[in-house]
Amino acid sequence: MIHSKVGIVGYGVYIPRERIETAKIVREREKKRGKELEKVLDKVRHGLLLREKAVAGHTEDTMTIATEAAENAIRMAGISPGEIGAVTAGSESKPYAVGTIARHVGSFVGVGENVFIADLEGACNSGMQGVAFIDAEIRSGRIKYGLAIGSDVAQAERGDPLEYSAGAGAGAFVLGKSDLIASIEDIAPYSSLYMDFWRREESAVPKHFGRTTVEAYKSHIIGAIANLFRKHPDLSLSDFDWITFHQPSGYLPMKTCNALTMDEIPYVSDSSISKRMRLTEQDIEKKIKPWLRVLDTGNTYAASTMISLASLFDKAKPGDQVLAVSYGSGAYSNATWFEVQDGIEEKRGRAPTVMDYVERKSEIRIDTYHDLIRERLSRIKRRLEIPRMVGEIEPVNGSHFSLSLCKGCNRIYYPARETCLASDCPGPMEKKRFPRFAKLKNVAKLPFKKRWTSNFELLENDKVLFVDADIADLKPGVRLEGVIRRLDYEGKDGLILYGIAYRPVFREAIAVAVKPKSIVVAPTQYA
């Protein structure tokens, strides 16, 4: 059904499997506090409202987690990736300073070449800012469908309080006019030059002014809501069934909620708008607290609002009014008003829910966490050296991935290429096919003496890498699904090499398979 408005056609998320309790990090970092340690722990648990966070694994980065979220969104939308006419990716943890996440993810999921591509800044607001940009492109008639992504592997200096919340995750929305899950009723921005948080060029981790963020966050969240209400004189917070804010922690959304219960709303001088912005304690308990996904994931930065919004949509009903207010330091906010449509009922179950990913977790020890952080911040390694499980598989159907191995420079190219990017490389190129779904034949941990074996060599010899599993999960005959992962990188300034790895079937086991619509007219990405 063609809708008169633009809206979300499909959504998807990805949350890494590996998690660590915030208390483990606090105990390690604050152990010199002695008797004061329990007070610090209490403040983190009950003041900042932090419980645990998702940690990207050795083979995961912002692009790989964005890819799975995008695949889920496209599957829910039920469209062909070739129908997508624009891709935006918001992030503040780009694998390449120059080189787009959006084009990588677009290519990984099958989006064509006649598309608009943009990586967006704007700190944690950039994912939802992409939604606004895609919305405008569709309304203009320039494209039929667009894909907006927010993805981050958050960074923090060791021992900085920011480390307690810095998590990893991705959210993705396919927007269009047909078969809507939720229509976008309006979007209102609010921004000012308020540098509460920043990361300089070449700096591995951000800096911040601590408590300054509290005022920056509150004033911009409230400012965006006020601007939305200024455009709609009959609208009030009580009209919304569900509300979610950006979640750097649980503390900041709750602090803002408390401000919205006051007789005089701070930062709002117009009394008629202030009156319509008031929340009750019951509103906070019912409409806002259920979507505090930061308790499960930590602060996923550009993905934060998108993940909490997806969690909300997982439970929403047609006709529900939804308000999502994103925030990015610097400072920027968007207040986005949605109305849930009938299409949501038909599309449930096509992709994993947020809680499916939340509950798919493996608790890691503090030393494993240190290894992951150390590897991520390292800029001098010649290649990706990680503990690996490798083995052989056999296909279970005809669907496959194609990648190329350059025998001249030992590079992995995904998607497959005919020639090496280095014009003076003698080659040759070997194209390899790996099944999307497979059955395990055998598996073993790579012995210590072979730790220097590259993933290129493994793929060349028809061996594959296994991820998101313990060795006990990998029994001969177990069904596997292929996923895109970071397989290597060339020192501190060379290419990042992506390719295929395998894990026990997760998405196919819990999602309803939907055959994408075929593309009838080319180029179909234009309206």
Coordinates of C-alpha atoms in Angstrom, one line a residue:
M1 CA 0.0 0.0 0.0
I2 CA 1.4 3.4 -1.0
H3 CA 1.2 5.8 1.9
S4 CA 0.8 9.5 1.5
K5 CA 3.6 10.0 4.0
V6 CA 7.2 8.8 4.3
G7 CA 8.1 6.3 7.1
I8 CA 9.9 3.2 8.2
V9 CA 9.4 0.2 6.0
G10 CA 11.8 -2.1 7.9
Y11 CA 14.2 -1.8 10.8
G12 CA 17.0 -3.9 12.2
V13 CA 19.6 -3.9 14.9
Y14 CA 22.8 -5.7 15.9
I15 CA 24.3 -6.0 19.4
P16 CA 27.6 -7.9 19.8
R17 CA 27.4 -11.2 21.7
E18 CA 30.2 -10.4 24.1
R19 CA 29.2 -8.5 27.2
I20 CA 30.8 -7.4 30.4
E21 CA 29.2 -6.2 33.7
T22 CA 29.9 -2.6 34.4
A23 CA 30.8 -3.5 38.0
K24 CA 33.8 -5.6 36.8
I25 CA 35.3 -2.6 35.1
V26 CA 34.6 -0.3 38.0
R27 CA 36.2 -2.7 40.5
E28 CA 39.3 -2.9 38.3
R29 CA 39.6 0.8 37.8
E30 CA 38.6 2.0 41.2
K31 CA 40.3 -0.7 43.4
K32 CA 42.5 1.9 45.1
R33 CA 39.4 3.4 46.6
G34 CA 39.3 0.8 49.4
K35 CA 36.2 1.2 51.5
E36 CA 34.9 3.9 49.1
L37 CA 34.6 1.3 46.3
E38 CA 31.1 0.1 47.3
K39 CA 29.9 3.7 47.2
V40 CA 31.3 4.1 43.7
L41 CA 29.6 0.9 42.6
D42 CA 26.3 2.0 44.1
K43 CA 26.6 5.3 42.2
V44 CA 27.2 3.6 38.9
R45 CA 24.4 1.0 39.4
H46 CA 21.7 3.3 40.9
G47 CA 22.9 6.8 40.0
L48 CA 24.2 6.4 36.4
L49 CA 21.9 3.4 35.9
L50 CA 24.6 1.3 34.2
R51 CA 24.4 -2.5 34.3
E52 CA 26.4 -4.1 31.5
K53 CA 27.7 -3.2 28.0
A54 CA 28.2 -4.9 24.7
V55 CA 31.8 -5.2 23.5
A56 CA 32.8 -5.7 19.9
G57 CA 34.8 -8.9 19.3
H58 CA 38.1 -9.2 17.5
T59 CA 36.5 -9.6 14.1
E60 CA 33.9 -6.9 14.6
D61 CA 34.0 -3.2 13.8
T62 CA 31.6 -0.4 13.0
M63 CA 31.1 -1.7 9.4
T64 CA 30.5 -5.3 10.2
I65 CA 27.9 -4.6 13.0
A66 CA 26.2 -2.0 10.7
T67 CA 26.0 -4.7 8.0
E68 CA 24.0 -7.1 10.1
A69 CA 21.7 -4.4 11.2
A70 CA 21.1 -3.3 7.6
E71 CA 20.5 -6.9 6.5
N72 CA 17.9 -7.2 9.2
A73 CA 16.2 -4.0 8.2
I74 CA 16.1 -4.9 4.5
R75 CA 14.7 -8.4 5.3
M76 CA 11.9 -6.8 7.4
A77 CA 11.2 -4.3 4.6
G78 CA 10.8 -7.2 2.1
I79 CA 12.4 -5.3 -0.7
S80 CA 15.4 -6.0 -2.9
P81 CA 18.6 -4.1 -1.8
G82 CA 18.8 -2.9 -5.4
E83 CA 15.7 -0.7 -4.9
I84 CA 17.5 1.4 -2.3
G85 CA 18.5 4.8 -3.7
A86 CA 20.5 6.3 -0.8
V87 CA 22.5 5.1 2.2
T88 CA 23.6 7.2 5.2
A89 CA 25.8 6.0 8.0
G90 CA 26.2 7.9 11.3
S91 CA 29.1 7.1 13.5
E92 CA 32.0 8.6 15.5
S93 CA 34.1 5.4 15.3
K94 CA 34.9 5.2 11.6
P95 CA 37.3 2.4 10.6
Y96 CA 38.6 4.7 7.9
A97 CA 39.0 8.5 8.5
V98 CA 38.6 8.8 4.7
G99 CA 36.5 6.0 3.2
T100 CA 32.8 5.6 3.9
I101 CA 30.9 3.2 6.1
A102 CA 27.8 3.7 4.0
R103 CA 29.4 2.5 0.7
H104 CA 31.0 -0.5 2.4
V105 CA 27.8 -1.6 4.0
G106 CA 25.8 -0.8 0.8
S107 CA 28.1 -3.1 -1.1
F108 CA 28.1 -5.8 1.6
V109 CA 24.3 -6.0 1.5
G110 CA 23.8 -5.8 -2.2
V111 CA 22.9 -2.1 -2.8
G112 CA 23.6 -1.0 -6.3
E113 CA 25.9 1.7 -7.7
N114 CA 23.4 4.4 -8.7
V115 CA 22.9 5.6 -5.2
F116 CA 23.6 8.6 -3.0
I117 CA 26.1 7.7 -0.2
A118 CA 27.0 9.7 2.9
D119 CA 28.8 9.2 6.2
L120 CA 27.4 11.7 8.8
E121 CA 29.0 13.4 11.7
G122 CA 27.1 14.9 14.6
A123 CA 28.2 12.5 17.3
C124 CA 25.4 10.3 18.7
N125 CA 22.7 12.3 16.8
S126 CA 24.1 11.2 13.4
G127 CA 22.1 8.0 13.0
M128 CA 18.8 9.8 13.4
Q129 CA 20.0 12.7 11.4
G130 CA 20.4 10.2 8.6
V131 CA 16.7 9.3 9.0
A132 CA 15.8 13.0 8.5
F133 CA 18.0 13.3 5.4
I134 CA 16.6 10.1 3.8
D135 CA 13.1 11.3 4.6
A136 CA 13.8 14.5 2.7
E137 CA 15.2 12.6 -0.3
I138 CA 12.1 10.4 -0.6
R139 CA 9.7 13.4 -0.2
S140 CA 11.6 15.2 -3.0
G141 CA 10.8 12.2 -5.3
R142 CA 14.5 11.6 -6.0
I143 CA 14.5 8.1 -4.5
K144 CA 12.0 5.4 -3.7
Y145 CA 13.7 3.8 -0.7
G146 CA 16.6 4.8 1.5
L147 CA 18.7 3.2 4.2
A148 CA 19.7 5.1 7.4
I149 CA 22.3 3.5 9.7
G150 CA 23.7 4.4 13.1
S151 CA 26.6 2.3 14.2
D152 CA 29.4 2.7 16.8
V153 CA 32.1 0.8 18.6
A154 CA 32.4 3.5 21.3
Q155 CA 35.8 4.5 22.6
A156 CA 36.9 5.8 26.0
E157 CA 40.2 6.4 27.7
R158 CA 41.1 3.6 30.2
G159 CA 39.9 4.7 33.7
D160 CA 37.7 7.6 32.4
P161 CA 34.1 7.3 33.7
L162 CA 33.1 7.3 30.1
E163 CA 34.6 3.8 29.8
Y164 CA 31.8 2.4 32.1
S165 CA 29.1 3.1 29.5
A166 CA 31.0 3.0 26.2
G167 CA 29.3 0.0 24.3
A168 CA 28.9 -1.2 20.8
G169 CA 25.8 -1.7 18.5
A170 CA 24.1 -0.7 15.3
G171 CA 20.6 0.2 14.2
A172 CA 19.3 0.6 10.6
F173 CA 16.0 1.8 9.2
V174 CA 14.7 1.4 5.6
L175 CA 12.5 4.3 4.7
G176 CA 9.9 4.5 1.9
K177 CA 6.2 5.2 1.2
S178 CA 4.9 1.6 0.8
D179 CA 3.8 -0.9 3.5
L180 CA 4.9 1.4 6.3
I181 CA 5.6 0.1 9.8
A182 CA 5.5 3.7 11.1
S183 CA 5.0 7.0 9.4
I184 CA 7.1 10.0 10.1
E185 CA 4.7 12.7 11.1
D186 CA 7.3 15.4 11.6
I187 CA 10.9 16.1 12.7
A188 CA 12.1 19.1 14.6
P189 CA 15.8 20.0 15.2
Y190 CA 17.6 22.0 17.9
S191 CA 21.3 22.7 17.9
S192 CA 23.9 25.1 19.3
L193 CA 27.7 25.3 19.6
Y194 CA 28.1 23.5 22.9
M195 CA 31.3 21.5 22.9
D196 CA 30.7 19.3 25.9
F197 CA 32.5 16.3 24.2
W198 CA 34.9 16.0 21.3
R199 CA 37.6 13.9 19.7
R200 CA 40.5 15.6 17.9
E201 CA 41.9 14.3 14.6
E202 CA 44.3 11.4 15.2
S203 CA 43.2 11.0 18.9
A204 CA 42.1 7.5 19.7
V205 CA 39.6 8.4 22.4
P206 CA 37.4 11.4 23.0
K207 CA 37.6 14.1 25.7
H208 CA 34.8 15.7 27.6
F209 CA 33.9 18.2 30.3
G210 CA 32.1 15.7 32.5
R211 CA 29.1 17.4 34.2
T212 CA 28.8 19.9 31.4
T213 CA 27.1 17.2 29.3
V214 CA 24.2 17.2 31.8
E215 CA 23.2 20.7 30.9
A216 CA 24.0 20.2 27.2
Y217 CA 21.9 17.1 27.0
K218 CA 18.9 18.4 28.9
S219 CA 18.8 21.8 27.1
H220 CA 18.9 20.2 23.6
I221 CA 16.5 17.4 24.2
I222 CA 14.0 19.8 25.7
G223 CA 14.8 22.4 23.0
A224 CA 14.0 19.9 20.2
I225 CA 10.7 18.9 21.8
A226 CA 9.7 22.6 22.3
N227 CA 10.4 23.2 18.6
L228 CA 8.2 20.3 17.6
F229 CA 5.4 21.6 19.8
R230 CA 5.9 25.1 18.4
K231 CA 5.0 23.7 15.0
H232 CA 2.0 21.8 16.3
P233 CA 0.0 23.9 18.8
D234 CA -2.4 21.1 19.7
L235 CA 0.3 18.5 20.5
S236 CA 1.5 17.6 24.0
L237 CA 3.6 14.9 25.6
S238 CA 0.5 13.2 27.0
D239 CA -0.6 12.4 23.4
F240 CA 2.3 10.0 23.0
D241 CA 2.0 6.4 23.9
W242 CA 5.7 5.8 24.0
I243 CA 8.7 8.1 24.3
T244 CA 12.5 7.4 24.1
F245 CA 15.5 9.6 24.4
H246 CA 19.2 9.1 23.5
Q247 CA 20.8 7.1 26.2
P248 CA 24.4 7.9 27.2
S249 CA 23.5 6.3 30.5
G250 CA 20.2 5.7 32.3
Y251 CA 20.9 8.8 34.4
L252 CA 20.6 11.5 31.7
P253 CA 17.2 10.5 30.3
M254 CA 15.8 10.2 33.8
K255 CA 17.3 13.6 34.8
T256 CA 15.6 15.1 31.8
C257 CA 12.3 13.4 32.7
N258 CA 12.5 14.9 36.1
A259 CA 12.9 18.3 34.6
L260 CA 9.8 17.7 32.5
T261 CA 7.7 17.1 35.7
M262 CA 8.5 20.5 37.0
D263 CA 5.9 23.3 37.1
E264 CA 8.2 25.5 35.1
I265 CA 10.1 23.5 32.4
P266 CA 13.7 24.7 32.2
Y267 CA 14.9 26.3 28.9
V268 CA 11.3 26.9 27.8
S269 CA 10.1 30.5 28.1
D270 CA 6.8 30.1 26.3
S271 CA 4.3 29.0 29.1
S272 CA 1.8 27.5 26.6
I273 CA 4.5 25.2 25.2
S274 CA 5.9 24.4 28.7
K275 CA 2.4 23.3 29.8
R276 CA 2.1 20.8 27.0
M277 CA 5.6 19.4 27.7
R278 CA 4.8 18.3 31.2
L279 CA 5.3 14.6 32.2
T280 CA 3.9 12.7 35.2
E281 CA 5.7 10.1 37.2
Q282 CA 3.3 7.6 35.8
D283 CA 4.3 8.7 32.2
I284 CA 7.9 8.1 33.0
E285 CA 7.3 4.6 34.4
K286 CA 5.0 3.5 31.6
K287 CA 6.2 5.3 28.5
I288 CA 9.9 5.8 28.9
K289 CA 11.6 3.4 31.3
P290 CA 10.7 0.2 29.4
W291 CA 13.0 1.3 26.5
L292 CA 16.2 2.0 28.6
R293 CA 18.3 -0.4 26.5
V294 CA 21.5 1.3 27.8
L295 CA 21.1 -1.1 30.8
D296 CA 21.8 -4.0 28.4
T297 CA 24.1 -2.5 25.8
G298 CA 25.9 0.5 27.3
N299 CA 26.0 3.7 25.3
T300 CA 26.0 2.7 21.6
Y301 CA 26.4 6.3 20.5
A302 CA 24.9 6.9 17.0
A303 CA 22.9 3.6 17.4
S304 CA 21.5 4.4 20.8
T305 CA 18.2 6.1 19.8
M306 CA 17.7 3.7 16.9
I307 CA 18.1 0.6 19.1
S308 CA 15.8 1.9 21.8
L309 CA 13.3 2.9 19.1
A310 CA 13.5 -0.5 17.5
S311 CA 12.9 -2.1 20.9
L312 CA 9.8 0.1 21.2
F313 CA 8.6 -0.9 17.7
D314 CA 9.0 -4.5 18.7
K315 CA 6.1 -4.0 21.1
A316 CA 4.1 -1.2 19.5
K317 CA 0.6 -1.5 18.0
P318 CA -1.0 0.2 15.0
G319 CA -2.1 3.7 15.9
D320 CA 0.5 4.2 18.7
Q321 CA 2.0 7.7 18.8
V322 CA 5.8 7.6 19.3
L323 CA 8.3 10.3 20.1
A324 CA 12.1 9.7 19.7
V325 CA 14.5 12.5 20.7
S326 CA 18.1 11.9 19.7
Y327 CA 21.1 13.9 20.9
G328 CA 24.8 14.3 19.8
S329 CA 27.4 16.3 21.6
G330 CA 28.5 19.5 20.0
A331 CA 25.4 19.8 20.3
Y332 CA 22.5 18.6 18.2
S333 CA 19.0 17.0 18.8
N334 CA 16.2 15.8 16.6
A335 CA 12.7 15.2 17.9
T336 CA 11.0 12.7 15.6
W337 CA 7.3 12.0 15.8
F338 CA 6.1 8.6 14.4
E339 CA 2.6 7.0 14.1
V340 CA 2.7 3.2 14.0
Q341 CA 0.9 1.8 11.0
D342 CA -0.8 -1.5 10.2
G343 CA 2.2 -2.9 8.3
I344 CA 4.0 -3.6 11.6
E345 CA 1.8 -6.6 12.3
E346 CA 2.5 -8.3 9.0
K347 CA 6.3 -7.8 9.3
R348 CA 6.8 -9.0 12.9
G349 CA 9.1 -11.9 13.0
R350 CA 11.0 -11.4 9.8
A351 CA 14.2 -10.4 11.7
P352 CA 15.4 -10.8 15.2
T353 CA 14.1 -8.4 17.8
V354 CA 16.2 -6.2 20.0
M355 CA 15.6 -8.6 22.9
D356 CA 16.7 -11.6 20.8
Y357 CA 20.1 -9.9 20.5
V358 CA 20.1 -8.7 24.2
E359 CA 19.5 -12.3 25.3
R360 CA 22.1 -13.8 22.9
K361 CA 25.2 -13.0 25.0
S362 CA 28.4 -14.4 26.4
E363 CA 29.8 -12.8 29.6
I364 CA 33.5 -12.1 29.3
R365 CA 36.2 -11.8 32.0
I366 CA 38.0 -8.5 32.7
D367 CA 41.3 -9.8 31.1
T368 CA 39.4 -10.7 27.9
Y369 CA 37.9 -7.2 27.9
H370 CA 41.4 -5.7 28.3
D371 CA 42.7 -7.8 25.3
L372 CA 39.8 -6.5 23.1
I373 CA 40.3 -2.9 24.1
R374 CA 44.1 -3.1 23.7
E375 CA 43.8 -4.6 20.2
R376 CA 41.2 -2.0 19.1
L377 CA 43.4 0.9 20.2
S378 CA 46.6 -0.5 18.7
R379 CA 47.8 1.3 15.5
I380 CA 51.0 -0.6 14.9
K381 CA 50.2 -4.3 14.3
R382 CA 51.0 -5.7 10.9
R383 CA 48.0 -7.9 10.9
L384 CA 45.0 -9.1 13.0
E385 CA 46.4 -11.7 15.4
I386 CA 43.6 -13.2 17.5
P387 CA 42.7 -16.6 19.0
R388 CA 40.9 -18.4 16.3
M389 CA 38.7 -21.5 15.7
V390 CA 39.0 -22.8 12.1
G391 CA 37.7 -25.7 10.2
E392 CA 35.8 -27.0 7.2
I393 CA 32.2 -26.7 6.1
E394 CA 29.8 -28.1 3.4
P395 CA 27.0 -26.1 1.8
V396 CA 23.3 -26.8 2.5
N397 CA 21.9 -24.8 -0.4
G398 CA 23.0 -23.0 -3.5
S399 CA 23.1 -19.5 -2.1
H400 CA 26.6 -18.2 -1.7
F401 CA 29.0 -15.3 -1.1
S402 CA 31.7 -14.5 -3.6
L403 CA 35.1 -13.0 -2.6
S404 CA 38.4 -12.7 -4.4
L405 CA 41.9 -13.6 -3.1
C406 CA 44.8 -11.7 -4.7
K407 CA 47.7 -14.1 -4.9
G408 CA 50.1 -11.2 -5.7
C409 CA 49.6 -9.2 -2.4
N410 CA 47.6 -11.6 -0.3
R411 CA 44.6 -9.3 -0.1
I412 CA 41.0 -10.5 0.5
Y413 CA 38.4 -8.6 -1.5
Y414 CA 34.7 -8.7 -0.5
P415 CA 32.6 -8.3 -2.6
A416 CA 34.7 -10.1 -5.2
R417 CA 36.7 -8.1 -7.7
E418 CA 38.2 -9.0 -11.1
T419 CA 41.5 -7.2 -10.6
C420 CA 43.6 -6.0 -7.6
L421 CA 43.2 -2.4 -6.6
A422 CA 47.0 -2.0 -6.8
S423 CA 47.7 -1.4 -10.5
D424 CA 51.2 -2.8 -10.3
C425 CA 50.2 -6.0 -8.5
P426 CA 51.0 -9.1 -10.7
G427 CA 48.1 -11.1 -9.3
P428 CA 46.6 -13.5 -10.1
M429 CA 43.1 -13.1 -8.6
E430 CA 41.2 -16.2 -7.5
K431 CA 37.5 -15.9 -7.0
K432 CA 36.1 -18.1 -4.2
R433 CA 32.5 -19.0 -3.4
F434 CA 31.4 -19.7 0.2
P435 CA 27.9 -20.9 1.1
R436 CA 25.5 -18.5 3.0
F437 CA 24.3 -21.5 4.9
A438 CA 26.5 -24.5 5.7
K439 CA 26.9 -27.6 7.8
L440 CA 30.0 -28.1 10.0
K441 CA 32.4 -30.8 9.0
N442 CA 35.2 -30.2 11.6
V443 CA 36.7 -27.5 13.8
A444 CA 39.8 -27.0 15.9
K445 CA 41.5 -24.1 17.7
L446 CA 44.4 -22.8 15.7
P447 CA 47.5 -24.1 17.6
F448 CA 49.9 -21.6 19.1
K449 CA 52.7 -22.5 16.7
K450 CA 50.4 -21.5 13.8
R451 CA 49.2 -18.2 15.3
W452 CA 50.9 -16.3 12.4
T453 CA 48.8 -18.1 9.8
S454 CA 46.7 -15.4 8.1
N455 CA 43.0 -15.6 7.3
F456 CA 44.0 -15.3 3.7
E457 CA 45.9 -18.6 3.9
L458 CA 42.9 -20.2 5.6
L459 CA 40.5 -19.1 2.9
E460 CA 42.9 -20.1 0.2
N461 CA 42.9 -23.6 1.6
D462 CA 39.1 -23.8 1.9
K463 CA 39.3 -23.4 5.7
V464 CA 36.9 -20.9 7.4
L465 CA 36.9 -18.9 10.6
F466 CA 34.2 -19.4 13.3
V467 CA 32.9 -16.6 15.5
D468 CA 30.2 -16.0 18.1
A469 CA 30.6 -19.4 19.5
D470 CA 32.5 -21.5 22.0
I471 CA 34.2 -24.7 20.8
A472 CA 31.5 -26.7 22.7
D473 CA 28.9 -25.1 20.4
L474 CA 30.5 -26.4 17.3
K475 CA 29.6 -30.1 16.9
P476 CA 29.9 -31.8 13.5
G477 CA 26.7 -31.3 11.5
V478 CA 25.6 -28.1 13.3
R479 CA 24.0 -25.6 10.9
L480 CA 26.0 -22.4 10.3
E481 CA 25.3 -19.0 8.7
G482 CA 27.8 -16.8 7.0
V483 CA 28.4 -13.3 8.4
I484 CA 30.7 -10.4 7.2
R485 CA 33.6 -9.8 9.5
R486 CA 36.9 -8.0 9.6
L487 CA 39.5 -10.6 8.7
D488 CA 42.7 -8.6 8.6
Y489 CA 44.3 -5.2 8.3
E490 CA 47.4 -4.0 6.7
G491 CA 49.4 -2.3 9.5
K492 CA 48.5 1.1 10.8
D493 CA 47.6 2.8 7.5
G494 CA 46.8 0.0 4.9
L495 CA 43.5 -1.5 3.9
I496 CA 41.1 -3.2 6.2
L497 CA 40.2 -6.6 4.7
Y498 CA 36.7 -7.9 5.1
G499 CA 35.3 -11.4 4.3
I500 CA 33.2 -14.3 5.5
A501 CA 33.2 -16.1 8.8
Y502 CA 30.6 -18.5 10.2
R503 CA 28.6 -18.9 13.4
P504 CA 25.8 -21.3 14.5
V505 CA 22.6 -20.3 12.9
F506 CA 21.0 -17.4 14.8
R507 CA 18.9 -15.2 12.5
E508 CA 17.4 -18.0 10.4
A509 CA 16.5 -20.0 13.5
I510 CA 14.3 -17.2 14.9
A511 CA 13.1 -15.2 11.9
V512 CA 10.5 -15.8 9.3
A513 CA 12.2 -16.0 5.9
V514 CA 10.7 -13.5 3.4
K515 CA 11.6 -13.5 -0.3
P516 CA 12.5 -10.0 -1.4
K517 CA 10.5 -8.3 -4.1
S518 CA 12.1 -8.6 -7.5
I519 CA 13.3 -5.5 -9.4
V520 CA 11.1 -4.9 -12.4
V521 CA 12.4 -1.7 -13.9
A522 CA 16.0 -0.4 -13.9
P523 CA 17.2 1.7 -12.3
T524 CA 14.6 0.9 -9.7
Q525 CA 16.1 3.1 -7.0
Y526 CA 14.5 6.2 -8.6
A527 CA 10.9 7.0 -7.7

